Short mmCIF file of C-alpha atoms in Angstrom, two decimals:
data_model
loop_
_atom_site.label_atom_id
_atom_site.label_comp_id
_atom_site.label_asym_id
_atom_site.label_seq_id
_atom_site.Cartn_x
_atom_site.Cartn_y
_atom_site.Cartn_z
CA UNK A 249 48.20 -1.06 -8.54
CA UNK A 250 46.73 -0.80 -12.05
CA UNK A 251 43.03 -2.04 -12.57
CA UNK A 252 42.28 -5.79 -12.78
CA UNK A 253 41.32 -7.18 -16.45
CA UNK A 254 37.04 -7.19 -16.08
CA UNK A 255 36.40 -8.15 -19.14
CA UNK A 256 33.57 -10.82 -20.22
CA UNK A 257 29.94 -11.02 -19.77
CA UNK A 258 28.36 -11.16 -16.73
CA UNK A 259 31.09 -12.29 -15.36
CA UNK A 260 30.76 -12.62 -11.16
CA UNK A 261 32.13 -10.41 -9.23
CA UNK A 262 32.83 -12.38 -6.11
CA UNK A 263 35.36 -14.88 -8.47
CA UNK A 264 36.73 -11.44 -9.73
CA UNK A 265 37.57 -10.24 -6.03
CA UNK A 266 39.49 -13.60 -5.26
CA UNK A 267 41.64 -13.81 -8.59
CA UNK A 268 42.36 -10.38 -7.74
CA UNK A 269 42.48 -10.60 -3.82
CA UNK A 270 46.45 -11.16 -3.89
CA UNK A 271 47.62 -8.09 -6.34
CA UNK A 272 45.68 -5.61 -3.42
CA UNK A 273 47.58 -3.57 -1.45
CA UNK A 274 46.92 -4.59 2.58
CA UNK A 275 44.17 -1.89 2.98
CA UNK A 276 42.42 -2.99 -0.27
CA UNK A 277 42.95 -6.57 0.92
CA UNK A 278 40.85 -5.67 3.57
CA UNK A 279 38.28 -4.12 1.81
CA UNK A 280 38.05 -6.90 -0.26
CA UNK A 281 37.84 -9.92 1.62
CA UNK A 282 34.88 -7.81 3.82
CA UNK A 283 32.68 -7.80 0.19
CA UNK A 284 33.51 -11.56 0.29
CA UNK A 285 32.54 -12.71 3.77
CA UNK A 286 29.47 -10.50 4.02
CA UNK A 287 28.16 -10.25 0.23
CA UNK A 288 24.64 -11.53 1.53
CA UNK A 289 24.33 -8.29 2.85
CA UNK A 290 26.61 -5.65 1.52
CA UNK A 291 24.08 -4.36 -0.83
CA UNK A 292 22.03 -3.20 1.88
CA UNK A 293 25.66 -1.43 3.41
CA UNK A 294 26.47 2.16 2.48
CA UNK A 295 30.04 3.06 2.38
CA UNK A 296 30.69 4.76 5.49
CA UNK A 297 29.39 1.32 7.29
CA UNK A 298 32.15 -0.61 4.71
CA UNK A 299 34.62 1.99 6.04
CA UNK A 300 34.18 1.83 9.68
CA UNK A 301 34.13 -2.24 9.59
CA UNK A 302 37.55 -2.59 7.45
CA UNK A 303 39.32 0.57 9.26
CA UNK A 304 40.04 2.21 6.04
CA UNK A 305 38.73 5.40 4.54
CA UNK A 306 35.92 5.79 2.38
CA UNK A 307 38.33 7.11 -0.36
CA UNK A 308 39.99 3.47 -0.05
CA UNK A 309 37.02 1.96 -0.54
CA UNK A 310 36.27 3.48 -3.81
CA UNK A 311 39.82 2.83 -5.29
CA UNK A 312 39.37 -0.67 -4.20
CA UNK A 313 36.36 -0.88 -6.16
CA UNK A 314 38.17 0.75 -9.01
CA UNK A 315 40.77 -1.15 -9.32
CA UNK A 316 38.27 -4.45 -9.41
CA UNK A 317 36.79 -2.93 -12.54
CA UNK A 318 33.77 -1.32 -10.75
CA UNK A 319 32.44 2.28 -11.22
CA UNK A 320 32.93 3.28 -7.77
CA UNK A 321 31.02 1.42 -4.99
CA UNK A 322 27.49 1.73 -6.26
CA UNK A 323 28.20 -0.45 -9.23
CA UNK A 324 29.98 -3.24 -6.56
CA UNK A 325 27.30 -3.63 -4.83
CA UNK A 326 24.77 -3.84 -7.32
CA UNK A 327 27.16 -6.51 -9.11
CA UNK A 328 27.53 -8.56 -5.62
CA UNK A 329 23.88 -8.28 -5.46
CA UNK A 330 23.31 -9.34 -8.71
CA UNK A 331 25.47 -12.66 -8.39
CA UNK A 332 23.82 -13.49 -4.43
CA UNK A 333 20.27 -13.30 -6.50
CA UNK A 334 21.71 -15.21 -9.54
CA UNK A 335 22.60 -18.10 -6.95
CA UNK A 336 20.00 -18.06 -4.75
CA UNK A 337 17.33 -17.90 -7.94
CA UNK A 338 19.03 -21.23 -9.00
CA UNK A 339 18.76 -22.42 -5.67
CA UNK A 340 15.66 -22.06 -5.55
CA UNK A 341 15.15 -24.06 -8.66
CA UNK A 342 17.06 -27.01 -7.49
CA UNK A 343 14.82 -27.06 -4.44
CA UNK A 344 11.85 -26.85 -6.76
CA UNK A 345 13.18 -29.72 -8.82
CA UNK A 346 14.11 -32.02 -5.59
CA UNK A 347 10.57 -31.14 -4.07
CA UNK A 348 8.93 -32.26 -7.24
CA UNK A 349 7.48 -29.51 -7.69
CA UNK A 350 5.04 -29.73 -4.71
CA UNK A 351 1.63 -28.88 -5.47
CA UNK A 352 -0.35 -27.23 -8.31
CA UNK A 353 0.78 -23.66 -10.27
CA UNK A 354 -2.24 -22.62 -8.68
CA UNK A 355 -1.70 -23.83 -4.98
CA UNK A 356 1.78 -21.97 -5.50
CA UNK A 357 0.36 -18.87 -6.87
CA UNK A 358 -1.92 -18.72 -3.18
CA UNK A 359 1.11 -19.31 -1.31
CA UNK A 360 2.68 -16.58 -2.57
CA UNK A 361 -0.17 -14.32 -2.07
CA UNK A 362 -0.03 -15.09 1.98
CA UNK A 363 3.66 -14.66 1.71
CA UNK A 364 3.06 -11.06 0.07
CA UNK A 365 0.37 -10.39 2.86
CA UNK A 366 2.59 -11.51 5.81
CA UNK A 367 4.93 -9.00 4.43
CA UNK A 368 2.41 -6.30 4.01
CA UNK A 369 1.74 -6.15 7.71
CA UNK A 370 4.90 -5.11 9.42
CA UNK A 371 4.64 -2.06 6.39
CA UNK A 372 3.27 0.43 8.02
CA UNK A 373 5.58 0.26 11.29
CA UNK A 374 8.27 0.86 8.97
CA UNK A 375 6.39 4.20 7.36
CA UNK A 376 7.37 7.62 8.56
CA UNK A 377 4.66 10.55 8.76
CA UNK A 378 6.75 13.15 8.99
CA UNK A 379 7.85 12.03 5.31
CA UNK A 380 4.22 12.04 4.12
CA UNK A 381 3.55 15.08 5.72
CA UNK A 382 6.48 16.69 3.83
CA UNK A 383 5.61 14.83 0.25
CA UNK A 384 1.93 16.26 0.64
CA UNK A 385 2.96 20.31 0.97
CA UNK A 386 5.43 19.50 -2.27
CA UNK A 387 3.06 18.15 -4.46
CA UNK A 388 0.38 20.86 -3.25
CA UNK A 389 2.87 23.62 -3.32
CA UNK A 390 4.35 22.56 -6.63
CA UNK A 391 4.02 24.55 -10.05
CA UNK A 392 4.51 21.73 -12.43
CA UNK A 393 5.61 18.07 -11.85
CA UNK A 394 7.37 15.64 -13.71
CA UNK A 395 7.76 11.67 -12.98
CA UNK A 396 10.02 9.68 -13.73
CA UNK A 397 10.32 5.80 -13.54
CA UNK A 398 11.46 2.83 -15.52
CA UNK A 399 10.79 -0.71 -15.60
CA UNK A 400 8.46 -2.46 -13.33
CA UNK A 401 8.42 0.92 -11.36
CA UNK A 402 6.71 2.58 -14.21
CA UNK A 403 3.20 1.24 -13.39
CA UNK A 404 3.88 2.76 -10.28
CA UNK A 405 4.45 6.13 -11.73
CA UNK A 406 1.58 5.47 -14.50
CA UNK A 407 -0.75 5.17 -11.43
CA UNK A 408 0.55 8.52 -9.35
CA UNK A 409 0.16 10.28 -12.41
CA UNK A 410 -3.55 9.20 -13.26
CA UNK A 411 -4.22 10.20 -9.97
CA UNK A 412 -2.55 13.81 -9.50
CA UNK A 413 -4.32 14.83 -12.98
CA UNK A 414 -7.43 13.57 -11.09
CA UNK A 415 -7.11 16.18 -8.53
CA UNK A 416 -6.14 19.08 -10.73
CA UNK A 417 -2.09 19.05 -10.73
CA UNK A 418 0.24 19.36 -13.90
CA UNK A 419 1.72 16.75 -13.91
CA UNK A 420 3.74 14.51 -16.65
CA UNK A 421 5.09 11.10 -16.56
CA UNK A 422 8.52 10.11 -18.59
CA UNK A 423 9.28 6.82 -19.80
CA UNK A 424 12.00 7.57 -21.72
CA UNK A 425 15.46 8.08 -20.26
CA UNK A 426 16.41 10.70 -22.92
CA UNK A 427 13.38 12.36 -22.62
CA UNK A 428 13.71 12.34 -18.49
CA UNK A 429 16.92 14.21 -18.96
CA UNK A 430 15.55 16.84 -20.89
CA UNK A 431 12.13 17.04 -19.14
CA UNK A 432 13.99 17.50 -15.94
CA UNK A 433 16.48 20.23 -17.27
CA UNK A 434 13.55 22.16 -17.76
CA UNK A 435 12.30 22.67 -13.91
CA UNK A 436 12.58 25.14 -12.14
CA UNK A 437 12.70 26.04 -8.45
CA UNK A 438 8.95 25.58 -7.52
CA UNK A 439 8.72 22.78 -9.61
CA UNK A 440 8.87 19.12 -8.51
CA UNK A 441 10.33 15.64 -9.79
CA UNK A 442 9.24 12.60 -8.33
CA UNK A 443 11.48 9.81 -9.10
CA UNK A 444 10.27 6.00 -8.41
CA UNK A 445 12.21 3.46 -8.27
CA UNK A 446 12.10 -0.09 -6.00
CA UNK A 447 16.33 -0.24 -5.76
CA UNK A 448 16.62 3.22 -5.89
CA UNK A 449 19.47 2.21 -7.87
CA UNK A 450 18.68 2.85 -11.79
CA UNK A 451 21.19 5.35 -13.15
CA UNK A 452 18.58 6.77 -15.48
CA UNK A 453 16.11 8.12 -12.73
CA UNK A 454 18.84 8.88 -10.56
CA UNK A 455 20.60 11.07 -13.24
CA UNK A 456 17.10 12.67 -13.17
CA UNK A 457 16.67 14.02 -10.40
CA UNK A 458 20.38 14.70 -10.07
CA UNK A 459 19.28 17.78 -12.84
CA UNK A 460 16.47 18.75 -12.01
CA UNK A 461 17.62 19.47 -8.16
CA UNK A 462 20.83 21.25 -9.58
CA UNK A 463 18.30 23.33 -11.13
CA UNK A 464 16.99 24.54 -8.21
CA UNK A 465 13.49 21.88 -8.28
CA UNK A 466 12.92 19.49 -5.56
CA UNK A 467 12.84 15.85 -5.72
CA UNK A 468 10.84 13.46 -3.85
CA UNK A 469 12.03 9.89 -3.97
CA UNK A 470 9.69 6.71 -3.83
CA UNK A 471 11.80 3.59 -3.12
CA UNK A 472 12.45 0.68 -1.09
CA UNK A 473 16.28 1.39 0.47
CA UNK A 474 16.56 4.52 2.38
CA UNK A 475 20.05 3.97 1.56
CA UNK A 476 20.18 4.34 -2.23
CA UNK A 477 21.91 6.59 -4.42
CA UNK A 478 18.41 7.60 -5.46
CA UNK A 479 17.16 8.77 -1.90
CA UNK A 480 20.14 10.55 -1.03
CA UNK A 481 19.98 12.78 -3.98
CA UNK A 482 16.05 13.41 -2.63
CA UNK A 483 14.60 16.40 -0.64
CA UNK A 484 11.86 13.77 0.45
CA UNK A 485 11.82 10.04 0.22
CA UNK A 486 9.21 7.98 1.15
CA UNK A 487 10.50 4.44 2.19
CA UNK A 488 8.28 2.06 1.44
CA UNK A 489 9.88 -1.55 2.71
CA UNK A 490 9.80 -3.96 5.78
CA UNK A 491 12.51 -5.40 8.15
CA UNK A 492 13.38 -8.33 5.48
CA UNK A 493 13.72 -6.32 2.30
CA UNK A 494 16.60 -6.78 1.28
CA UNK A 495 18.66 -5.77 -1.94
CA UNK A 496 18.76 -9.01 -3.45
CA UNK A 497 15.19 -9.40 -2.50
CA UNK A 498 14.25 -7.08 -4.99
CA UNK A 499 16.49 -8.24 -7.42
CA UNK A 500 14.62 -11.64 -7.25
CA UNK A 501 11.36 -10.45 -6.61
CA UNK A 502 10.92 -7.08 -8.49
CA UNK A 503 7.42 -6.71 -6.27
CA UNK A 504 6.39 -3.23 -6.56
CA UNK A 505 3.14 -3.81 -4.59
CA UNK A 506 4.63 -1.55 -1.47
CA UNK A 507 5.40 1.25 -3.64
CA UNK A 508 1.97 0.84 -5.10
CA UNK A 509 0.35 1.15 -1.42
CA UNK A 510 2.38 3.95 -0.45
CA UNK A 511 1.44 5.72 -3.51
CA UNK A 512 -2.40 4.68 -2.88
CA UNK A 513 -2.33 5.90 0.11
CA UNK A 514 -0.38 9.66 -0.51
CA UNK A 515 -3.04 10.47 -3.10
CA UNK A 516 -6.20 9.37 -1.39
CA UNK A 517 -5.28 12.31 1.54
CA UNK A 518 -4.26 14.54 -0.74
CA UNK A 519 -7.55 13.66 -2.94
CA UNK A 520 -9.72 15.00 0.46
CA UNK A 521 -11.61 17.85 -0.37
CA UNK A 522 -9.76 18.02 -3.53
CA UNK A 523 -11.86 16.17 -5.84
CA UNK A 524 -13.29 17.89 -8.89
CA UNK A 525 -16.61 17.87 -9.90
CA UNK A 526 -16.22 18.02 -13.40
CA UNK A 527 -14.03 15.49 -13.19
CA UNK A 528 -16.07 13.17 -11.52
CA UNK A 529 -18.93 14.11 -14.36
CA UNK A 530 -16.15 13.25 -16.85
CA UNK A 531 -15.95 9.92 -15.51
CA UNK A 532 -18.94 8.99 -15.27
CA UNK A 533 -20.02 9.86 -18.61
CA UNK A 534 -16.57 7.38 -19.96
CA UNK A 535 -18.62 4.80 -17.78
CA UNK A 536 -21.88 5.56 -19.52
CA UNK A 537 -20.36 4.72 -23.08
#
């Protein structure tokens, strides 16, 4: 069939599906109506999972998703992501209104801190050392590195690269997506990219280190999803997420305070025994000032 008419703003993808759902053909039908009975969780499903559940191949999947208006099946399930934490953000609100609001800003900002600490707990269960092990000999054996991150995940990166320059590496951080491409079209094998990113889903940093690895460098990915386009295009990821991360959790939530851990935690080892005087006497004399 040809593709359905996607055109409009923001326009949800679930109503999409079922204004298109009787022009499929019977496989696509089944592909279809799967996004719609389990789009709570189908950003969190990678293809081969979508495959097996509808009895259709992969290659089905992606022409269903084509013929919806989507770029494949990373772009549907980002959009059916994107409308599940558009719905459950208003929601949310409508609780909040009903409640009446129930307590202070301040009472609510506490909450949320012992929400984000109950969540922090079952982390490092979910860490794997063999990963860490693997991320430390890259960054040590690296000639040059480059990082790359955008939005919220750029603190992230801002962060790693403070502290590699702290302990003697080249290293560079990009912001810019242009400047990404080009920065990673210049490594070489022996040199290293580290992309970040909390979805592992932002076609800029993926594009990334989709270069720079076809170049012969290796990547190491720092996400959430051990899933995502971003960490299978990695030599290394580090997965830093719990049980109940989901995708539209970090739609909704953006909280890059995992990451930020994980990151904390790489470059204090690698920081043993590394740690340069001068540097230290550099620092100290910023502090004097």
């Amino acid at each position: 069939m040809g593709q359905v008419n996607a055109n409009g703003p923001a326009e949800s993808i679930l109503a999409r599906i079922r204004l298109a759902l009787d022009a499929l053909d019977p496989a696509q039908r089944k592909v279809a109506r799967f996004f719609l009975e389990n789009s709570d969780v189908i950003g969190d499903l990678p293809i081969a999972t979508v495959a097996r559940e509808t009895g259709v191949s992969a290659g089905t999947v992606v022409r269903t998703c084509a013929d919806l208006g989507c770029h494949g099946y990373r772009e549907m399930r980002i959009l059916i992501a994107r409308d599940n934490a558009i719905r459950s953000l208003l929601e949310q609100r409508g609780h909040a209104r009903a409640d009446g609001e129930a307590g202070s800003e301040g009472e609510r900002i506490i909450a949320r801190i012992r929400g984000m600490l109950d969540m922090l707990r079952e982390l490092p269960d979910c860490l794997d050392a063999g990963a860490f092990n693997r991320a430390l000999e890259m960054i040590r054996d690296a000639r040059g590195i480059v990082i790359v991150a955008s939005g919220l995940s750029s603190g992230v990166a801002a962060n790693l690269e403070s502290r590699l320059l702290r302990y003697g590496r080249l290293v560079t951080f990009v912001r810019d997506p242009l400047g990404q491409d080009i920065s990673a079209s210049l490594l070489k094998p022996g040199d290293l990219i580290i992309a970040i990113s909390g979805s592992g889903e932002n076609r800029h940093t993926v594009h990334a280190v989709e270069v720079a690895t076809a170049n012969g460098a290796d990547a190491l990915a720092v996400t959430s999803f051990a899933n995502s386009s971003l960490a299978t295009r990695a030599t290394t990821t580090l997965v830093a997420s719990t049980p109940a991360t989901t995708f539209n959790d970090e739609l909704i939530d953006t909280s890059r305070l995992p990451l930020d851990i994980v990151i904390e935690s790489l470059t204090g080892q690698l920081g043993r025994g590394e740690e340069d005087p001068g540097v230290i006497s550099q620092i100290s004399e910023h502090l004097d000032r």
